[in-house]
Tab-separated table of C-alpha atoms in Angstrom:
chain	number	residue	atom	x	y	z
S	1	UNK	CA	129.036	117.700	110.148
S	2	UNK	CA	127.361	118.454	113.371
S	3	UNK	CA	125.985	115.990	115.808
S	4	UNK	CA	122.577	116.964	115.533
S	5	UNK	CA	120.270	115.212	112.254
S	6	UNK	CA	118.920	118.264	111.478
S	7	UNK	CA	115.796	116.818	109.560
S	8	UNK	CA	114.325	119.969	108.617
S	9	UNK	CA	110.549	119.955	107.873
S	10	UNK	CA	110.273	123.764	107.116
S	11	UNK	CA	108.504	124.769	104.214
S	12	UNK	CA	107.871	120.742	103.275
S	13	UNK	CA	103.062	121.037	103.741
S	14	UNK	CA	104.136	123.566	100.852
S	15	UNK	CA	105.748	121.032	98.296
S	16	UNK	CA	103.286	118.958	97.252
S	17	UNK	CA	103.157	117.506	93.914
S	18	UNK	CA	100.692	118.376	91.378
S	19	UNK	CA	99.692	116.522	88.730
S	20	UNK	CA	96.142	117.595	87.816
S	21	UNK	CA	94.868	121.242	87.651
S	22	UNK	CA	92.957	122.314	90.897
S	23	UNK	CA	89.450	123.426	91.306
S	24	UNK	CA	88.240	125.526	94.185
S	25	UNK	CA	85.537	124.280	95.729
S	26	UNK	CA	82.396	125.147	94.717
S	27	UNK	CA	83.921	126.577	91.380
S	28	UNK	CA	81.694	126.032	88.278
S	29	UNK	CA	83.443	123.932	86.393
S	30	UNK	CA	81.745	124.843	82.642
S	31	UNK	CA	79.806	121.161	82.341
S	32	UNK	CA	76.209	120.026	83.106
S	33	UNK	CA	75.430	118.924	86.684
S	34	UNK	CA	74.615	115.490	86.984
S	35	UNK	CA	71.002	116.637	88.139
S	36	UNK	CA	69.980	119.022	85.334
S	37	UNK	CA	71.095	115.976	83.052
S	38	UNK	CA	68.925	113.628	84.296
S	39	UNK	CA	65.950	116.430	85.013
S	40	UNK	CA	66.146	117.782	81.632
S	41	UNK	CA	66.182	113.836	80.280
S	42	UNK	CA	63.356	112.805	82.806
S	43	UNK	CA	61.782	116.375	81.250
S	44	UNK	CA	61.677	115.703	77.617
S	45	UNK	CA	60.446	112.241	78.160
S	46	UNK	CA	56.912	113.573	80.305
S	47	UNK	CA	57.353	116.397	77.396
S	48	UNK	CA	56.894	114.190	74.666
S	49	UNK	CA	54.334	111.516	76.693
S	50	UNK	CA	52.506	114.723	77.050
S	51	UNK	CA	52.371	115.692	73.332
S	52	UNK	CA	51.603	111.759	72.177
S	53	UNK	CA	48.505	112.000	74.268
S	54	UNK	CA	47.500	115.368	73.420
S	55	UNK	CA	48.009	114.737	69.429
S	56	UNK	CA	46.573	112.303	66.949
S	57	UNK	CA	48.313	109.153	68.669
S	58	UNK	CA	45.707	107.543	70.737
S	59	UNK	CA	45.815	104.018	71.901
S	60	UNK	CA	42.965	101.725	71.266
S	61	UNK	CA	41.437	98.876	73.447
S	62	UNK	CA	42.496	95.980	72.616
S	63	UNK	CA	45.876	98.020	71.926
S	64	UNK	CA	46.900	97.950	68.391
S	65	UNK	CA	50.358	96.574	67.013
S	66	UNK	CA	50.971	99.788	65.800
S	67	UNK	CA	50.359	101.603	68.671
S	68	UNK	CA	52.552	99.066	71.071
S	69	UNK	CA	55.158	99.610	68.930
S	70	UNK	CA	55.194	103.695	69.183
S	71	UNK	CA	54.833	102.892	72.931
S	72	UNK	CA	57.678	100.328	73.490
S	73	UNK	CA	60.042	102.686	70.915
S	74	UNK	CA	59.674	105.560	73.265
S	75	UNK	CA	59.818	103.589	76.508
S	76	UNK	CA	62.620	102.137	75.054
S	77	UNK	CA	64.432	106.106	73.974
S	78	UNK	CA	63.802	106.891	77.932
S	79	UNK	CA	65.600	103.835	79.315
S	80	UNK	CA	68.415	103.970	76.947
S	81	UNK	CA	68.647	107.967	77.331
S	82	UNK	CA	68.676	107.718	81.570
S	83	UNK	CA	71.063	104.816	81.469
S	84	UNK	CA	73.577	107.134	78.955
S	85	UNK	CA	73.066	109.782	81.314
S	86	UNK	CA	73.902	108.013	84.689
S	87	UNK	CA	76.933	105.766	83.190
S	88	UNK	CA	78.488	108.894	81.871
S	89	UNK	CA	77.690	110.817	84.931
S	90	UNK	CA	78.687	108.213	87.270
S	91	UNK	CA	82.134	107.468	85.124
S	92	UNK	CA	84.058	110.257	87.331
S	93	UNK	CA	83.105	108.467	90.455
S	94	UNK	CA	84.149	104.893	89.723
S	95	UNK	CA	87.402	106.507	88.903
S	96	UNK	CA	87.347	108.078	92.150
S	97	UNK	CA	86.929	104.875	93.978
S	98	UNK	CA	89.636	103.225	92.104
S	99	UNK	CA	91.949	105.879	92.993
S	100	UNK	CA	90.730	105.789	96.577
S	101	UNK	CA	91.518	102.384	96.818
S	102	UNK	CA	95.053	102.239	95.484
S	103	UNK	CA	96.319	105.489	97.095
S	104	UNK	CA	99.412	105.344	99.134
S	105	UNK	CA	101.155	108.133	100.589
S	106	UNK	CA	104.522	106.630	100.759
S	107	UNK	CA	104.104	107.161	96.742
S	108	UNK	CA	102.826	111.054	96.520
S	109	UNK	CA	101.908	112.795	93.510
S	110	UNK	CA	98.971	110.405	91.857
S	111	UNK	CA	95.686	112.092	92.016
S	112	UNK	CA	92.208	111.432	90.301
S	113	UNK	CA	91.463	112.976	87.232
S	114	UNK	CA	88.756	116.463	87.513
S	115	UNK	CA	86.200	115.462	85.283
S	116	UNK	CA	82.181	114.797	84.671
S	117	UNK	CA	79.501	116.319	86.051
S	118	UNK	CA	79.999	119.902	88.251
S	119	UNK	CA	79.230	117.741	91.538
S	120	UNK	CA	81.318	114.813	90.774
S	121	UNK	CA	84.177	117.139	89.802
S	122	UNK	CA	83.479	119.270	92.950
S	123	UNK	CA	84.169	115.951	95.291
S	124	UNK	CA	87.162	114.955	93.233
S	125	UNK	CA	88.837	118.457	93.573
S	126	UNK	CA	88.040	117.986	97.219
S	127	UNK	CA	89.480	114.677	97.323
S	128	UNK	CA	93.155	115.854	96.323
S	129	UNK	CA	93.413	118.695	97.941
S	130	UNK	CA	92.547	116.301	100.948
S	131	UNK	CA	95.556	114.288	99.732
S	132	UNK	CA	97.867	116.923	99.783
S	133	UNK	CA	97.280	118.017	102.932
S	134	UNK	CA	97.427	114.193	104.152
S	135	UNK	CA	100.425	113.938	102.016
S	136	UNK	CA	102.600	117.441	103.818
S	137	UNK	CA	101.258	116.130	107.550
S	138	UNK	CA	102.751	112.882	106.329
S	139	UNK	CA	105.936	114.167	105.612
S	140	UNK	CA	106.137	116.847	108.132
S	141	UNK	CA	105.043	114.222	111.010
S	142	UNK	CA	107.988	111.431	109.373
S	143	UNK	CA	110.550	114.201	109.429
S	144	UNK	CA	110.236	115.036	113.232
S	145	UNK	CA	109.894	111.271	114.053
S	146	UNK	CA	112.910	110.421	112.176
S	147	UNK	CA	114.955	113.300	113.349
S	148	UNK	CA	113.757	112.483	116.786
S	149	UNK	CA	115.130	108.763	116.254
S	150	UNK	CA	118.245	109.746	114.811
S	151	UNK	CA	118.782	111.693	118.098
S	152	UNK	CA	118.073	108.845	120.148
S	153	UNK	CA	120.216	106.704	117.967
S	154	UNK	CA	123.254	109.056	118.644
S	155	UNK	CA	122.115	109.300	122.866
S	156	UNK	CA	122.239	105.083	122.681
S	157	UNK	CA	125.610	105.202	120.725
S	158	UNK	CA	127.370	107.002	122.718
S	159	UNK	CA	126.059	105.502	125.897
S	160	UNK	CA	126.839	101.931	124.719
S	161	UNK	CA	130.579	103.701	123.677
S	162	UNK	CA	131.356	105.581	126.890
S	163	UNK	CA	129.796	103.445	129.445
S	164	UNK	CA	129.099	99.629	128.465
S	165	UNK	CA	132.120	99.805	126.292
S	166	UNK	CA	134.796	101.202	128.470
S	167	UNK	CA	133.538	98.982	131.630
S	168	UNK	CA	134.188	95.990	129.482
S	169	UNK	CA	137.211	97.405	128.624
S	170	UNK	CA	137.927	97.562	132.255
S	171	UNK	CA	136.839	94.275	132.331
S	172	UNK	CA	139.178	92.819	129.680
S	173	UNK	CA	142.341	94.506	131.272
S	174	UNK	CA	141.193	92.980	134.867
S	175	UNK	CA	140.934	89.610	133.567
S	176	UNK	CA	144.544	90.011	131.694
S	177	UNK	CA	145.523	90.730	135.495
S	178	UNK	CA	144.118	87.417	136.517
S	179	UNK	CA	144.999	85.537	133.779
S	180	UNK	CA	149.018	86.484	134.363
S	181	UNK	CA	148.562	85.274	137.908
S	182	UNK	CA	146.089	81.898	137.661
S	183	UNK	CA	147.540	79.002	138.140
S	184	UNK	CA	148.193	76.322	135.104
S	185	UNK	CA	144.463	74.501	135.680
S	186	UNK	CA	142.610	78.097	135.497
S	187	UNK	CA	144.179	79.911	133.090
S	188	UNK	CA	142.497	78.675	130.048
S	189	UNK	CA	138.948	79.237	131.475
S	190	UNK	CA	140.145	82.760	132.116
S	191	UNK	CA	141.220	83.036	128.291
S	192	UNK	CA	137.948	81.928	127.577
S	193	UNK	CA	136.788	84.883	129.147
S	194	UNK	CA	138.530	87.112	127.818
S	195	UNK	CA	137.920	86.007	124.808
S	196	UNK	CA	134.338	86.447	125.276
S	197	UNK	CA	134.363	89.765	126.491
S	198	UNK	CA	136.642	90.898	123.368
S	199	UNK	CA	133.299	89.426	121.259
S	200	UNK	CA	131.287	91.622	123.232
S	201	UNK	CA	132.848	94.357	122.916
S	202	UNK	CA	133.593	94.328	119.411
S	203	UNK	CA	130.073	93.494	119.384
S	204	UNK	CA	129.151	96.557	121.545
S	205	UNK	CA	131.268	99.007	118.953
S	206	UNK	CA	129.802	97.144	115.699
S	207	UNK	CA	126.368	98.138	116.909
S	208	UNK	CA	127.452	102.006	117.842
S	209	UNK	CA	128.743	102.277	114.384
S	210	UNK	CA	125.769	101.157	113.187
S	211	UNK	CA	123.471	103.545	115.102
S	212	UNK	CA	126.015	106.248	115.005
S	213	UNK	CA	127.665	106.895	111.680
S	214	UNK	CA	130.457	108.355	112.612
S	215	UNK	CA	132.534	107.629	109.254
S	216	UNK	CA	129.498	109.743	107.831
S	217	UNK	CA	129.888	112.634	110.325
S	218	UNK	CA	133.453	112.833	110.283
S	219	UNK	CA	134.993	111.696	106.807
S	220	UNK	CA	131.756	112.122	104.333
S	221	UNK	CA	129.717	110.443	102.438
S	222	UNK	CA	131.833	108.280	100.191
S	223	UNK	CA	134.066	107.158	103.187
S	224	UNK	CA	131.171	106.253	104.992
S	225	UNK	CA	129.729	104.088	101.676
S	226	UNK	CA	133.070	102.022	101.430
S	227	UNK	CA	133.232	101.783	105.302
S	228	UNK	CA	129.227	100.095	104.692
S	229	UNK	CA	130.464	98.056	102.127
S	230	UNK	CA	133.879	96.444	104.169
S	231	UNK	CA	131.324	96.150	107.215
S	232	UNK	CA	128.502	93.838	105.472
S	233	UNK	CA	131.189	92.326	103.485
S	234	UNK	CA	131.459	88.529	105.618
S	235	UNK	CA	132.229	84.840	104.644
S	236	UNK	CA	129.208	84.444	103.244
S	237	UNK	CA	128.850	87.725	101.213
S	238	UNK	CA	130.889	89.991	99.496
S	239	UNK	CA	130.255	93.506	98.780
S	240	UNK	CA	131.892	95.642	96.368
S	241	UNK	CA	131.343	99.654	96.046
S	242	UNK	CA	131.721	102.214	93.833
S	243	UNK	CA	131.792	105.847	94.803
S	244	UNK	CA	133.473	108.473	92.162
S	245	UNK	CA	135.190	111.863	92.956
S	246	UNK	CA	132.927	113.920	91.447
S	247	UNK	CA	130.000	113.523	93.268
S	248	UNK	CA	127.951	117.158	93.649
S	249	UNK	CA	127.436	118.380	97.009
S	250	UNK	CA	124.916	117.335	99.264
S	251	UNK	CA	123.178	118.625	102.413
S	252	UNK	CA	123.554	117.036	105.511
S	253	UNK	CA	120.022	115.934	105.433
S	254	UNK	CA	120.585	114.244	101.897
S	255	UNK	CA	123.919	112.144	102.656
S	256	UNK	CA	121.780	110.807	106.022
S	257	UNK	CA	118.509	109.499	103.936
S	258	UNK	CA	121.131	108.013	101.091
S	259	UNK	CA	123.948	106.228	103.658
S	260	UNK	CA	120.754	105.033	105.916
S	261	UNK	CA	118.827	103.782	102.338
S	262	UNK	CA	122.093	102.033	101.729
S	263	UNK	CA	122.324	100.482	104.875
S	264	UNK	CA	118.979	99.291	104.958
S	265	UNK	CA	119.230	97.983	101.463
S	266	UNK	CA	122.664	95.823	102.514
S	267	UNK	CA	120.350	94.908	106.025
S	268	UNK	CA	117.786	93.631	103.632
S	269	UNK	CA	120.133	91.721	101.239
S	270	UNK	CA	122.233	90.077	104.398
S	271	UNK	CA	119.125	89.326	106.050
S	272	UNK	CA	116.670	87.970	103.218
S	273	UNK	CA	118.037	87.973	99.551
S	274	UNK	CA	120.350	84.502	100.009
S	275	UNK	CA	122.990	86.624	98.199
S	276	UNK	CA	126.756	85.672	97.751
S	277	UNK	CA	127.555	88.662	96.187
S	278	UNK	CA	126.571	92.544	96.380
S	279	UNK	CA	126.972	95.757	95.287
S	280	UNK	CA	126.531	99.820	96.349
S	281	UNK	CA	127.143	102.505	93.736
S	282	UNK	CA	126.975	105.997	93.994
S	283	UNK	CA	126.816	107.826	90.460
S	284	UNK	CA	126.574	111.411	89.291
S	285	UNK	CA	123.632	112.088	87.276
S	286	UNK	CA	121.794	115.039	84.883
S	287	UNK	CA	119.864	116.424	87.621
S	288	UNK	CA	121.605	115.035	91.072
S	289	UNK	CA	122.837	111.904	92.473
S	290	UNK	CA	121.525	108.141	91.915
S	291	UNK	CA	122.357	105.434	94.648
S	292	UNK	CA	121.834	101.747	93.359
S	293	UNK	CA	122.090	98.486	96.227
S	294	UNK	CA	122.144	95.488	93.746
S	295	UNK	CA	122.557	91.688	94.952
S	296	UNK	CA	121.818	88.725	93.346
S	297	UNK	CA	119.263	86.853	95.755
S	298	UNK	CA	116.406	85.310	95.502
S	299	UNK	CA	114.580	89.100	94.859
S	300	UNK	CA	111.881	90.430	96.230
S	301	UNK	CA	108.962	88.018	95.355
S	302	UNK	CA	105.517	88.316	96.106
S	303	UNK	CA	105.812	89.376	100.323
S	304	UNK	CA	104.324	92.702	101.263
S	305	UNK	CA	107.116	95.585	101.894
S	306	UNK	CA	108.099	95.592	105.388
S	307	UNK	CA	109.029	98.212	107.646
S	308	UNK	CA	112.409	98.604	105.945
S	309	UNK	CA	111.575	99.518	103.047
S	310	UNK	CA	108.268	101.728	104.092
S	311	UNK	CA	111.684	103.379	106.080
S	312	UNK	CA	113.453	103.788	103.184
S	313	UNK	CA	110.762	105.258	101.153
S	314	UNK	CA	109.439	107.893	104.259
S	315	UNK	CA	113.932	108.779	104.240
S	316	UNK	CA	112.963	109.457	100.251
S	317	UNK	CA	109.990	111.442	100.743
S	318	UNK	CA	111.588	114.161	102.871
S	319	UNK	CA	114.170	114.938	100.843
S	320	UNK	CA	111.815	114.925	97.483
S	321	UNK	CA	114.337	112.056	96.314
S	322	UNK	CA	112.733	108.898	94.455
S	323	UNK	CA	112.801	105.456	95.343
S	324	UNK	CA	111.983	102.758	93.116
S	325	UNK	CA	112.867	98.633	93.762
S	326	UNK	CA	112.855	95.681	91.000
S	327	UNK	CA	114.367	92.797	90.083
S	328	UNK	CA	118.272	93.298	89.422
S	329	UNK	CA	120.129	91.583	85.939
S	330	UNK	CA	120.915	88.554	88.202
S	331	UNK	CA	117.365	87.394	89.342
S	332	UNK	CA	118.502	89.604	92.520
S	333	UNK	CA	117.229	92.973	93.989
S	334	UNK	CA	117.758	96.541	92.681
S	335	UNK	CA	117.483	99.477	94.860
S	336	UNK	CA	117.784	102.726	93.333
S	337	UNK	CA	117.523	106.081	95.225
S	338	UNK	CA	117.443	108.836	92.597
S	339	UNK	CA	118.030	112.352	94.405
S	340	UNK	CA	117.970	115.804	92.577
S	341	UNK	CA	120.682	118.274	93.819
S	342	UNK	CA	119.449	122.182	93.893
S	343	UNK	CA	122.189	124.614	92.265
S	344	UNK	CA	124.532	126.247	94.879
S	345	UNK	CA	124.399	123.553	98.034
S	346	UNK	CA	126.463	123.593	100.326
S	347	UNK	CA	127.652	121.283	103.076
């Protein structure tokens, strides 16, 4: 693999999912407009008031129980007749709100239903094809931020590897040097130091690995799961993997968004879940390649998603892969990545 990320965002403002059928605007749409309902209603009732007065219904003085009762039966037709017209026309609209409300673009595809009235279905045919464009910036805009952090991810890396890292490693042989030639009294506070700057630098390569997945680069993807899984894998929590042969092949871009989902899942269950035990899979599937981090913490409760997972599910969106969380068989986490794998890839 090469060094750069190569987070491609060509072509991605034209896949956009598409759930209902689209409307162009100002396309008749074949139903009533919400205004010649209610005209034609508001019509029929002046029509008939008109026709009362002009035939042999007349209303006396003082009125007559009769005649209140034709009154109050038509008054009656015309409220119940405008208030059919306006829930019915109005229906398309609530559901617009509701879907207005609850959109998210980190979960594309949902749009309102076209239906009602010719205006109300003009405004909701306007309204997805606003999400879809919202929806391709979206991705388009994540893609060259991510790609841009990757970038800067590998510049840090190898800045913390060539320079911090080998001038502590200059460090650590220098002390050596002192430590051979201290006297009895000193030479245990130099060991100390030593010791301390072998922490650091561990430290130092721990985090390079992390921002730099080398493994990934250089051996593949399953190498760099089970290298994921050893490097989480502490006192406190163990993590097992599972990666099979077989797995189909996968574009650059898609091994990045699943090791970096994986990582962020194990981040999350170290961090948060109060987990003993964990587990990453990696399994072949009908149409692609499923990733699953499971642990058995505490789950994920009621907390809003942070900015891990909104990560993990912008990483989804750009390669059209779909990621879903829930609780696990142990009261714990699942994460599942579920990626589909185009005929004739190659790496």
């Amino acid at each position: 693999m090469g060094d750069s990320t190569d987070i491609r965002d060509r072509d991605r403002a034209e896949k956009v999912t598409e759930t209902v059928p689209k409307t162009k605007v100002g396309e008749r749409t074949g139903t009533v407009s919400l205004f010649w309902r209610i005209f034609s209603l508001n019509a029929a009732g002046l029509v008939l008031a008109a026709a009362l007065l002009l035939g042999p219904v007349t209303v006396s003085t003082p009125v007559l129980p009769a005649e209140a009762l034709v009154v109050v039966a038509g008054l009656a037709a015309l409220l119940a007749g405008n208030a059919v017209v306006l829930r019915v026309g109005l229906a398309p609209l609530r559901r617009l709100g509701s879907a207005m409300t609850t959109a998210d673009l980190l979960r594309p595809g949902a749009r309102a239903v076209v239906a009602g009235p010719a205006e109300a279905a003009e405004l909701i045919t306007t309204y997805n094809m606003m999400l879809d464009r919202l929806e391709s910036e979206r991705t388009a805009g994540a893609a060259r931020a991510l790609s841009a952090q990757e970038r800067e991810r590998r510049r840090i890396a190898r800045e913390l590897h060539d320079e911090v890292g080998q001038t502590l490693t200059a460090v650590l042989l220098q002390l050596k040097r002192v430590a051979d030639r201290a006297p009895d009294e000193l030479r245990e506070e130099v060991t100390q130091a030593q010791e301390a700057t072998r922490a650091g630098l561990d430290e130092i390569r721990r985090i390079a690995r992390r921002l730099r997945p080398g493994v990934l680069e250089e051996l593949g993807l399953a190498s760099a799961v089970r290298s994921l899984a050893a490097e989480f894998t502490t006192r406190g929590l163990t993590v097992r993997h599972h990666v099979p042969g077989d797995l189909p092949p996968l574009t650059e871009e898609s091994e990045l968004v699943l090791y970096r989902v994986a990582q962020e899942g194990l981040t999350n269950t170290a961090r948060h879940a109060g987990a003993d035990r964990a587990e990453i899979r990696l399994a072949r599937v009908a149409d692609g390649v499923e990733l699953l981090v499971r642990d058995n913490g505490k789950g994920l409760g009621t907390a809003p998603e942070g900015a891990g997972i909104r990560g993990m599910r912008e990483r989804a969106l750009l390669v059209g892969a779909e990621l879903s969380l829930g609780p696990g068989p142990e009261d714990g986490t699942d994460v599942r990545l579920r990626m589909a794998v185009a005929e004739g890839v190659r790496q």
